[in-house]
Coordinates of C-alpha atoms and ligand atoms in Angstrom, one line a residue:
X667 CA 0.0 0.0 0.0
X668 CA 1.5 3.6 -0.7
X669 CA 1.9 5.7 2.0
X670 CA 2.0 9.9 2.1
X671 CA 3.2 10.8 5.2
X672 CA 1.9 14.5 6.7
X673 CA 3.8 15.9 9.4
X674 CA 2.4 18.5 11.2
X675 CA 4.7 21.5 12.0
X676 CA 2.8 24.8 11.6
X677 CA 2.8 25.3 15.7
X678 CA 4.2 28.6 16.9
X679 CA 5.6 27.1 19.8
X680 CA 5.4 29.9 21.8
X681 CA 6.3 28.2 25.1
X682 CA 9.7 27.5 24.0
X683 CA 10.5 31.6 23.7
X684 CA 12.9 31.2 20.5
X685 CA 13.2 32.7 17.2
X686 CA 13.8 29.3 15.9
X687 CA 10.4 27.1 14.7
X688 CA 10.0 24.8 17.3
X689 CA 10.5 22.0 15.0
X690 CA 14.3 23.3 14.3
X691 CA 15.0 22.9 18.2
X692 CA 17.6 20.0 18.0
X693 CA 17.8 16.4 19.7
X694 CA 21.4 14.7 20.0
X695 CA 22.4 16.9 17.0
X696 CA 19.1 16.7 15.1
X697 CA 16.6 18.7 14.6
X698 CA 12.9 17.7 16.0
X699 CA 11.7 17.2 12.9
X700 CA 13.9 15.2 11.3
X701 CA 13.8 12.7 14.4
X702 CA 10.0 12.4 13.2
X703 CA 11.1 12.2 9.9
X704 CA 13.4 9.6 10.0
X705 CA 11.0 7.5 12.1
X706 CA 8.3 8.2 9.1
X707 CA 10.8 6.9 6.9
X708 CA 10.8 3.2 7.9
X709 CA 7.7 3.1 6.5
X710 CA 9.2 3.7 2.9
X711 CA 6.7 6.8 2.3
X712 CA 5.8 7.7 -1.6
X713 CA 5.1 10.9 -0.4
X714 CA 6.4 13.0 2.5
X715 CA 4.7 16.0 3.2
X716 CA 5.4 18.6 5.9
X717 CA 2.9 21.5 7.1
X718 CA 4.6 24.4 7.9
X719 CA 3.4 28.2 9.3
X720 CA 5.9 30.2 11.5
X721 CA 8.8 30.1 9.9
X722 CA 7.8 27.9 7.1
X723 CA 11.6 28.7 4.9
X724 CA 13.3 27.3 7.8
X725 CA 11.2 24.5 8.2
X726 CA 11.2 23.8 4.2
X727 CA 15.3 23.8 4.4
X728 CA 15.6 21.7 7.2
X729 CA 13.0 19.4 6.1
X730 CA 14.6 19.1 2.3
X731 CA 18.7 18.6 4.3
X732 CA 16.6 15.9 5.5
X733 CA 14.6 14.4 2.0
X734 CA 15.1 16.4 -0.9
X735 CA 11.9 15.6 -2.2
X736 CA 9.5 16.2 0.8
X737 CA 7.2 18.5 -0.4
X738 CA 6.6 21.4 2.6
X739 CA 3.1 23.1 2.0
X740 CA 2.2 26.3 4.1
X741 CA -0.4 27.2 6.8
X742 CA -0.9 30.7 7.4
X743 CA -3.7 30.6 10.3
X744 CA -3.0 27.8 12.7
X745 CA -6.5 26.9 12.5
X746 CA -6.3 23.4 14.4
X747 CA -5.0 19.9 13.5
X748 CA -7.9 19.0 11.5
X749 CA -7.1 22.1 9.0
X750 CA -3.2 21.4 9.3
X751 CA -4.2 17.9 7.5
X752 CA -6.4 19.6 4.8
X753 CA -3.3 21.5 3.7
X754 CA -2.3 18.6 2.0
X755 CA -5.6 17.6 0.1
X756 CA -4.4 19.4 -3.4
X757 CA -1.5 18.2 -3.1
X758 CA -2.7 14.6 -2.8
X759 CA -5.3 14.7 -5.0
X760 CA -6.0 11.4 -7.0
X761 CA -3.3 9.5 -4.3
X762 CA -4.6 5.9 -3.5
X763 CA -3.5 5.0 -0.2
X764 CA -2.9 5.9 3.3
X765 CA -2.4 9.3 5.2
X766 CA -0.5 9.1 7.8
X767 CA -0.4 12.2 10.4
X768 CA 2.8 12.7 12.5
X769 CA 3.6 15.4 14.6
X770 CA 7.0 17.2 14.4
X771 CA 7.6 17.4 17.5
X772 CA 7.5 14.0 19.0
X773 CA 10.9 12.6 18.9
X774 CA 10.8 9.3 20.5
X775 CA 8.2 7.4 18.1
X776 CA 9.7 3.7 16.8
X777 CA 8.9 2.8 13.3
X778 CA 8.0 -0.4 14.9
X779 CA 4.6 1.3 15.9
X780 CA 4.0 2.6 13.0
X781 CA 3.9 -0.2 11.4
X782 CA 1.6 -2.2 13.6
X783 CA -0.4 0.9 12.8
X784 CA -0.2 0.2 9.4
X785 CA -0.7 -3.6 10.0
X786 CA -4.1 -2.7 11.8
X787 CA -5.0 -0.5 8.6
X788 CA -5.4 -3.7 7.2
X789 CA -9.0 -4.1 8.8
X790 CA -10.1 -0.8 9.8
X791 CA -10.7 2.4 8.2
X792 CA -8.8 4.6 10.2
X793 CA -6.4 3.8 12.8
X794 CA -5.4 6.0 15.9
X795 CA -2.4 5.6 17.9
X796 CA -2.9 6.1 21.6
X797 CA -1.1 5.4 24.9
X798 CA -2.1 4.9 28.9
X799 CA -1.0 7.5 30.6
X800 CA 0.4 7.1 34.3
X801 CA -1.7 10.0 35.8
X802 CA -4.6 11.6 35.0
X803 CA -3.7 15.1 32.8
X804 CA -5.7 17.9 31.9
X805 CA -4.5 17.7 28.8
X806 CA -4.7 15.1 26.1
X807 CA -7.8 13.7 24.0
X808 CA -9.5 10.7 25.8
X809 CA -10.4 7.7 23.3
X810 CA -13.8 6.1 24.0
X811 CA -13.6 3.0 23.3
X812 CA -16.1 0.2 22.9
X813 CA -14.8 -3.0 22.6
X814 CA -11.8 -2.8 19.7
X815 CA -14.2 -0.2 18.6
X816 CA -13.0 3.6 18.5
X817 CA -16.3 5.4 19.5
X818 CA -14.6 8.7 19.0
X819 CA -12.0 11.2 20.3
X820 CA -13.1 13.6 23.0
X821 CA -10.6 16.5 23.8
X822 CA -9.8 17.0 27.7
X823 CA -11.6 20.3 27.2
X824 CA -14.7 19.8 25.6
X825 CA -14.8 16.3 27.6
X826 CA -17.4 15.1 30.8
X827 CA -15.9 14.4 33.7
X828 CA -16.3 11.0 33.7
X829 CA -14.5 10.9 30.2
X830 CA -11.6 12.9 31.8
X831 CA -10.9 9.7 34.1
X832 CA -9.9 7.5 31.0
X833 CA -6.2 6.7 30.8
X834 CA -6.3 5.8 27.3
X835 CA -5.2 8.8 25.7
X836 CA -4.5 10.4 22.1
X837 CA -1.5 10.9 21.0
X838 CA -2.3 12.6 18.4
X839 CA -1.4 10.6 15.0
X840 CA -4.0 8.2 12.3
X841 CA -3.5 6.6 9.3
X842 CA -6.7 6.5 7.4
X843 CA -7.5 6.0 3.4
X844 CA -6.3 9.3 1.7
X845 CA -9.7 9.5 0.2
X846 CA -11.7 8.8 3.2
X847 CA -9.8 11.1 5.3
X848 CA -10.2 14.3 3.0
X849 CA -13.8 13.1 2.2
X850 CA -14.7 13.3 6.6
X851 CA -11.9 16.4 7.2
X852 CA -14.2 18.5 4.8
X853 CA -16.9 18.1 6.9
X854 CA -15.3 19.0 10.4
X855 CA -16.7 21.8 12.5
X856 CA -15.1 24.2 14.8
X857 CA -17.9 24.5 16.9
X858 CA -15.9 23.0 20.5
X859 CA -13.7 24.7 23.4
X860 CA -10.9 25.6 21.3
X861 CA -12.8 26.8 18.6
X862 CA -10.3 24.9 15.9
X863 CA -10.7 22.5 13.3
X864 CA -9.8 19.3 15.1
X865 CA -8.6 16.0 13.4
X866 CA -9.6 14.3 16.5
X867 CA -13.3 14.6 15.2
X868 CA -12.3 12.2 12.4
X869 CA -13.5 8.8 14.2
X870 CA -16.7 9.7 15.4
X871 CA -17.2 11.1 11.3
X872 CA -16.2 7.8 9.9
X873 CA -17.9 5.9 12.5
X874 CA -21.3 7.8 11.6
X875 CA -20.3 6.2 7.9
X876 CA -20.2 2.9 9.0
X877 CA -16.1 2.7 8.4
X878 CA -13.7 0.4 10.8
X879 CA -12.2 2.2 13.2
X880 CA -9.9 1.0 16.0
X881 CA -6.7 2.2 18.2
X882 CA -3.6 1.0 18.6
X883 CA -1.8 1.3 21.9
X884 CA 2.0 2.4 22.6
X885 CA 4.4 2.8 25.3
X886 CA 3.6 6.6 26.7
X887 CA 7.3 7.3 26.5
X888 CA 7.3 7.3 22.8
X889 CA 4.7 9.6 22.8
X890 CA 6.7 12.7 24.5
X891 CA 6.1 15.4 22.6
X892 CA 8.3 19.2 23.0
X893 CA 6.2 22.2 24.1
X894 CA 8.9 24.1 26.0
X895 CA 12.6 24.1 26.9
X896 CA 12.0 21.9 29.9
X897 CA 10.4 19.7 27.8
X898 CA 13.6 19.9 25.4
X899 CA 15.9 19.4 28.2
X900 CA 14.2 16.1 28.9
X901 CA 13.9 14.9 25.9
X902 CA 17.6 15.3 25.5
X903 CA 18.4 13.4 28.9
X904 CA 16.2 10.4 28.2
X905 CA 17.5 10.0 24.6
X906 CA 21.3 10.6 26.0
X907 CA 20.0 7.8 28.7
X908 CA 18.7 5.6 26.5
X909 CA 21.8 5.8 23.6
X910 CA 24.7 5.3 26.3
X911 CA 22.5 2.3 27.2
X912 CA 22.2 0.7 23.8
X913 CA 26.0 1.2 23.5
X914 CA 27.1 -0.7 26.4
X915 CA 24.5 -3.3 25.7
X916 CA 26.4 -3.5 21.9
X917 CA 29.6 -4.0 23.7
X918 CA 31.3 -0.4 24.2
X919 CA 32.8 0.7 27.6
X920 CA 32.0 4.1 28.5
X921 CA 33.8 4.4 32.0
X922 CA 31.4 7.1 33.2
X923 CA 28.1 6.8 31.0
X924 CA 26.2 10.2 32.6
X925 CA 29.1 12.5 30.9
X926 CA 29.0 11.4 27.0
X927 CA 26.9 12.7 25.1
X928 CA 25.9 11.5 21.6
X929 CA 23.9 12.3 18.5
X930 CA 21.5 10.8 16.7
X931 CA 24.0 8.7 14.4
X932 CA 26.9 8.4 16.6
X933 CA 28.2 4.8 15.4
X934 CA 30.8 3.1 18.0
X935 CA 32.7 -0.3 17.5
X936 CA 32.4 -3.1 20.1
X937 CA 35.2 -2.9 22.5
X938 CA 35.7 0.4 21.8
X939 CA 36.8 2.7 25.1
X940 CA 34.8 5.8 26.0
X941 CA 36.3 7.8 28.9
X942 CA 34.7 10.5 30.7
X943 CA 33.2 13.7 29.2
X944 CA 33.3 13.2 25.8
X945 CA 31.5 15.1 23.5
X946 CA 29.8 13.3 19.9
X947 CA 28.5 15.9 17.2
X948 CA 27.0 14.5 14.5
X949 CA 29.0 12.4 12.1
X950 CA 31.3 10.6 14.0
X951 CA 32.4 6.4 13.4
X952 CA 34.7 4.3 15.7
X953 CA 35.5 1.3 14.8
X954 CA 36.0 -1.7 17.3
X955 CA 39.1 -1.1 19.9
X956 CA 39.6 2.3 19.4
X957 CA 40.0 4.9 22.7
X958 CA 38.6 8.1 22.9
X959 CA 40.1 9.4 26.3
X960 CA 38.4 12.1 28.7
X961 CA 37.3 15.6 27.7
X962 CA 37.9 14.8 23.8
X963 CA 34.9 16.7 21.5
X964 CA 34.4 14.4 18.1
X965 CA 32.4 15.5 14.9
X966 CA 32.3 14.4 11.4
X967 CA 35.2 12.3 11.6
X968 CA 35.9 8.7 11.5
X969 CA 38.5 6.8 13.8
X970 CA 40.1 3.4 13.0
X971 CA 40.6 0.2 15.2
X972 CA 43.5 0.8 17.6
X973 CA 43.5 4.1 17.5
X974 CA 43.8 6.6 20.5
X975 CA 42.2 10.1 20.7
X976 CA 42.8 12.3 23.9
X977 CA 42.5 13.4 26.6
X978 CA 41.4 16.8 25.3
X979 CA 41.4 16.5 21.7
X980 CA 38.9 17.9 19.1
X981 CA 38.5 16.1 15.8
X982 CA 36.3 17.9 13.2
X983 CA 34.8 17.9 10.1
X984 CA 36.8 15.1 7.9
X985 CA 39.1 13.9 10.4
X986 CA 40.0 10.3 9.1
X987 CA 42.6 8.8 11.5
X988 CA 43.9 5.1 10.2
X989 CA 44.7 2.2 12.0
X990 CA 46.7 2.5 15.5
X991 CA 47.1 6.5 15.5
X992 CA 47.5 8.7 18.3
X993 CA 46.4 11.9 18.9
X994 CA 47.2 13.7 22.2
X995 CA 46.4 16.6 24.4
X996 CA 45.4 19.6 22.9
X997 CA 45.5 18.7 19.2
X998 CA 43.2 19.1 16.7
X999 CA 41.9 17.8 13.3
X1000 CA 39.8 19.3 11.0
X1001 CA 39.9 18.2 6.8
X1002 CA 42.8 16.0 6.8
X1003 CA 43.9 12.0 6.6
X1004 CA 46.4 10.5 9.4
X1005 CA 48.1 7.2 8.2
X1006 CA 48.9 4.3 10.2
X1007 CA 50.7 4.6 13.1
X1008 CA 51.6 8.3 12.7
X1009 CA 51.8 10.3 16.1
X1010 CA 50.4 13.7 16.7
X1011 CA 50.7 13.7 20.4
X1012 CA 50.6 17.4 21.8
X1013 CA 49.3 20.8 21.2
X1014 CA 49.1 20.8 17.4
X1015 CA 46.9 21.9 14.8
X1016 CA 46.5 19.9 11.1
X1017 CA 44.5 21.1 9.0
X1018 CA 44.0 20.5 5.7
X1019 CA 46.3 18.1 5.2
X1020 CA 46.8 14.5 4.2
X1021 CA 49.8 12.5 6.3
X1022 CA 51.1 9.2 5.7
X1023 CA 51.8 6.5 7.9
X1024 CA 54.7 6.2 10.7
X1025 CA 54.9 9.9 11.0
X1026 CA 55.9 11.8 14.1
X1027 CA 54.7 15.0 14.3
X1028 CA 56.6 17.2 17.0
X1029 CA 54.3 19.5 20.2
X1030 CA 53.2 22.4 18.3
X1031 CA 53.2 21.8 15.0
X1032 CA 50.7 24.0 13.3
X1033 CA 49.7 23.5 9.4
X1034 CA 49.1 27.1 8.4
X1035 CA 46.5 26.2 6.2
X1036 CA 44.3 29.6 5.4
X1037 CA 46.1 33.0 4.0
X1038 CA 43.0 34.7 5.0
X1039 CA 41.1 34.6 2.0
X1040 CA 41.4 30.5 1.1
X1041 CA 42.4 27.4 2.2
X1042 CA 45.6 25.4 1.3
X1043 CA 46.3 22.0 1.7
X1044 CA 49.7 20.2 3.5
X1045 CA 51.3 17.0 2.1
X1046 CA 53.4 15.2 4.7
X1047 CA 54.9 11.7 3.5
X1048 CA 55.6 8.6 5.3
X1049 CA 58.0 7.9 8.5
X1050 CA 58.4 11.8 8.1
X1051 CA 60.0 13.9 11.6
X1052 CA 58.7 16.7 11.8
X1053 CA 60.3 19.0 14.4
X1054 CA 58.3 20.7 17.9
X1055 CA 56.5 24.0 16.4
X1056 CA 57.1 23.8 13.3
X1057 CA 55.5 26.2 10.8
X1058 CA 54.1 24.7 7.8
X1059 CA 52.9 27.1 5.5
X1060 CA 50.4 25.5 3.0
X1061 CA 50.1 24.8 0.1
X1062 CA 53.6 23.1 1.1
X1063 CA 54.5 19.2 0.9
X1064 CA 57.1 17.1 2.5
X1065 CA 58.3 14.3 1.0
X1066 CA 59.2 10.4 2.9
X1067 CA 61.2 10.4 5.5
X1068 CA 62.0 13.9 5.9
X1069 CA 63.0 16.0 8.7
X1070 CA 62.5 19.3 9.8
X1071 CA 64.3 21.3 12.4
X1072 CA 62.3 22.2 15.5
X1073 CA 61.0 25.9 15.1
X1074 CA 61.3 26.2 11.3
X1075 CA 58.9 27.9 9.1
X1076 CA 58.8 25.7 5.8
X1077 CA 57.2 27.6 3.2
X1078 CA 58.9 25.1 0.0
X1079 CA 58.8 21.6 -0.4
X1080 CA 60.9 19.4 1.2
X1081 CA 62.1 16.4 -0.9
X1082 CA 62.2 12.6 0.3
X1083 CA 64.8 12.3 2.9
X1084 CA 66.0 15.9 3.3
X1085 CA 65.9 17.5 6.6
X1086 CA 64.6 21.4 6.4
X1087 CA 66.0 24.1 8.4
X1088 CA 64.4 27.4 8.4
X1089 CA 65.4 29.4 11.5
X1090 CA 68.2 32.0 12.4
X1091 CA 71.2 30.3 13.3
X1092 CA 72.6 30.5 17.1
X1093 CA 75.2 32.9 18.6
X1094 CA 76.6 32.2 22.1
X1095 CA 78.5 35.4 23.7
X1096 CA 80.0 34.2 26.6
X1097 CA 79.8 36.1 29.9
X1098 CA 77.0 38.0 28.8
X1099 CA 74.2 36.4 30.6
X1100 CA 75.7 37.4 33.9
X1101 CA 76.4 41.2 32.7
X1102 CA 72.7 41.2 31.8
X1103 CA 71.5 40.2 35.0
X1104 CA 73.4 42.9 36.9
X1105 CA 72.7 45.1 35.2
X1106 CA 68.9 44.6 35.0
X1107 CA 69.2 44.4 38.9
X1108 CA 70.5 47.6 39.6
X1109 CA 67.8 49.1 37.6
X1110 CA 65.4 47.3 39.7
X1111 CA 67.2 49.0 43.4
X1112 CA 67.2 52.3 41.8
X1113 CA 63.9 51.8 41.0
X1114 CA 62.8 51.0 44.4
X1115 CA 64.9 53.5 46.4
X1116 CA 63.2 56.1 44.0
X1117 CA 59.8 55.4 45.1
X1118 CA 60.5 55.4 48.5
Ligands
UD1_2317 C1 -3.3 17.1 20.0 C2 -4.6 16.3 20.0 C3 -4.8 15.6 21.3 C4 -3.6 14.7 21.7 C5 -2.4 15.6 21.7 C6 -1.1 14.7 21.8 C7 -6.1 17.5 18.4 C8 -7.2 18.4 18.3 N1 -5.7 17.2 19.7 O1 -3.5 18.1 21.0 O2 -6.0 14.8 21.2 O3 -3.9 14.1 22.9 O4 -2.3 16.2 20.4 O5 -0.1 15.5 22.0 O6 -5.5 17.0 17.4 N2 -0.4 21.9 14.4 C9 -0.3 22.5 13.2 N3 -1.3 23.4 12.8 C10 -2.4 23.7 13.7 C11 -2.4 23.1 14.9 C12 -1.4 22.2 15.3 O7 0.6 22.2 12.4 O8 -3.2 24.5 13.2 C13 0.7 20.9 14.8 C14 1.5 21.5 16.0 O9 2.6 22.2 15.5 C15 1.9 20.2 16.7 C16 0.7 19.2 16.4 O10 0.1 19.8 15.3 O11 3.1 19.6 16.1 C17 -0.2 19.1 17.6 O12 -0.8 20.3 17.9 P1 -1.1 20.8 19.3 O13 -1.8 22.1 19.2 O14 0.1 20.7 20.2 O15 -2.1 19.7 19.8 P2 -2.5 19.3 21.2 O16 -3.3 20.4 21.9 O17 -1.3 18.8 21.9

């Protein structure tokens, strides 16, 4: 069956007091709405359309970094979820298949519900998704059931009091027949508390037609949807809580789970080491064995089996470290290949650059990689030296098994085996030292008795 997925995610979400759209707010280094996005994926969608209002060119780029053929359609008046939906009916004219309605803002949804939703679809009309919820809210649509039956949808507001006791809950998204759902959303009335078009009115509509309607029932976890920054903060602890826990369940040692924090794709090899406080952006592979050591921040790099990053290091953008590599305190990556076994132990930066295996790399080494208008790559060979703070001054390549003198500022290419020596040559004048140092203490007394 073909499925056109409608995310909602016109909402102004004023609670969260941001210029961003709600929706942009970010999870583990992803944006809300691509969290709901890529759970709507699973269900291999023909069509996957988002609703957008406040800050619908936003939205639309984020939603097309995501899929670049989502197809975002606007809402100007928020006029309830029911009208949010009926954005979409032009655009799906003449589809045969299913609707289904997420919400932007609920990050935790598993594809595995959604398709038990679409499983359901198989004998009903319209299928709802709700959840038990642990306390009684005022909040949240009650669904009255009858049997397997869904009578119909009551929100907390416009429901009896005796309907506000049910724990069975809405959370909100339905897969129904495209052609059904448009057909019963046309006739929806805003004639309740809220004074909106609500999509909740959908199963009483189709049950006054005689359609199958039922409800399918998840885990009120997944159901946590983002109205404010508390709520974001949350959302962010339980998905950090529950990503640390699927790592050491896949084999991974993190010596002090609470402090690393990972994003959505963070990828990590069994037997990999993790020590405290480190810091995942999006982006980042480790393969099996590897050791990220504490107060290291990784993003969009990828580090080999063997290999040892830390304490303190920062790997960005297109890091690629080979097999068995270390990179110490205070050194960072960004742009640039390490080969096996090459060494780039202290308080260096490479950028830029491609180096080739058995390297040592001296404390300080910088790659001066940008003139202040572009970027220039560094070529170091293999089994090169390269001496403590040394300047490399890119574009600039040196060749296999070179050297270079500590303190040198190479600005040419250095050949295969030469060593390169680029700094004023020293002068030792005996006896001056001591000269100096009288002399700058006498100053100092005179000073002194002066100010007395
Ligand atoms: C909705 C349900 C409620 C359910 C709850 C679960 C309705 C009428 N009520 O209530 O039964 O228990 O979700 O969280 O559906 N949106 C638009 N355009 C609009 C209105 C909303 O795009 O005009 C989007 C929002 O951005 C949000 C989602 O729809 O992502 C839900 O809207 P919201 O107003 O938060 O619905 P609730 O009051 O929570």
């Amino acid at each position: 069956m073909s499925i056109a997925l409608v995310i909602l995610a016109a909402g102004k979400g004023t609670r969260m007091n941001s210029d961003l759209p709600k929706v942009l707010h970010p999870i583990a280094g992803a944006p809300l709405l691509h969290h709901a996005m890529r759970t709507g994926a699973a269900l291999e969608p023909e069509r996957t359309i988002v609703v957008a209002g406040h800050q619908a060119d936003q939205v639309q780029a984020a939603a097309l970094e995501f899929d670049h053929t989502a197809e975002v359609l606007m809402q100007t008046e928020q006029l309830g979820t029911g009208h949010a939906v009926d954005q979409a009916r032009e655009a799906l004219k003449g589809f045969k298949g299913d609707v289904v309605v997420l919400f932007g803002d609920t990050p935790f949804l598993k594809p595995e519900t959604l398709e038990r939703m679409i499983a359901a679809r198989r004998h009903h009309d319209v299928v709802v998704l709700g959840f038990d919820i642990a306390q009684v809210q005022p909040r949240y649509g009650r669904l009255v059931m009858d049997g397997d039956r869904l009578a119909k949808i009551v929100e907390y507001k416009d429901a009896t009091e005796e309907e506000r006791q049910i724990r069975f809950t809405n959370s909100g998204l339905m897969a129904c027949d495209a052609t059904l759902l448009f057909d019963l959303i046309a006739n929806l009335s805003n004639n309740n508390a809220s004074g909106e078009y609500y999509l909740t009115e959908v199963p009483e509509l189709a049950n006054a037609r005689g359609a199958k309607v039922t409800a399918v029932k998840c885990d009120e976890a997944e159901t946590l949807g983002v109205d404010s920054r508390k709520d974001l903060a949350g959302a962010e602890a339980i998905y950090q809580k529950n990503a640390r826990t699927a790592l050491l369940e896949d084999g991974v040692t993190l010596t002090a789970p609470d402090t690393v924090f990972l994003s959505f794709d963070t990828a990590i090899g069994r037997d990999a080491t993790i020590e405290p406080n480190v810091v995942f952006g999006p982006g980042v592979t480790i393969e099996s064995g590897a050791t990220i050591r504490a107060f290291s921040h990784l993003e969009g790099c990828h580090v080999s089996r063997g290999t040892m990053v830390g304490p303190y290091a920062r790997l960005r953008p297109g890091a690629e470290l080979s097999e068995d590599v270390h990179i110490g305190n205070f050194v960072e990556i960004k742009n640039a290949q390490i080969g096996t076994g090459t060494k780039v132990n202290h308080l260096s930066y490479i950028g830029d650059a491609t180096l080739g295996a058995g390297t040592n790399i001296g404390a300080g080494t910088i790659t001066c990689n940008y003139d202040g208008v572009m970027k220039h790559h560094t070529h170091i060979g293999d089994n090169v030296f390269i001496g403590s703070n040394t300047m490399l001054v890119a574009p600039v390549s040196v060749g296999n098994e070179a050297m270079t003198g500590s303190g040198s500022v190479i600005t040419k290419n250095v050949p295969d085996t030469a060593l390169a020596l680029s700094r004023a040559e020293q002068t030792n004048k005996p006896g001056v030292a001591l000269k100096l140092f009288e002399m700058l203490k006498k100053k100092k007394q005179k000073l002194i008795s002066g100010a007395k």
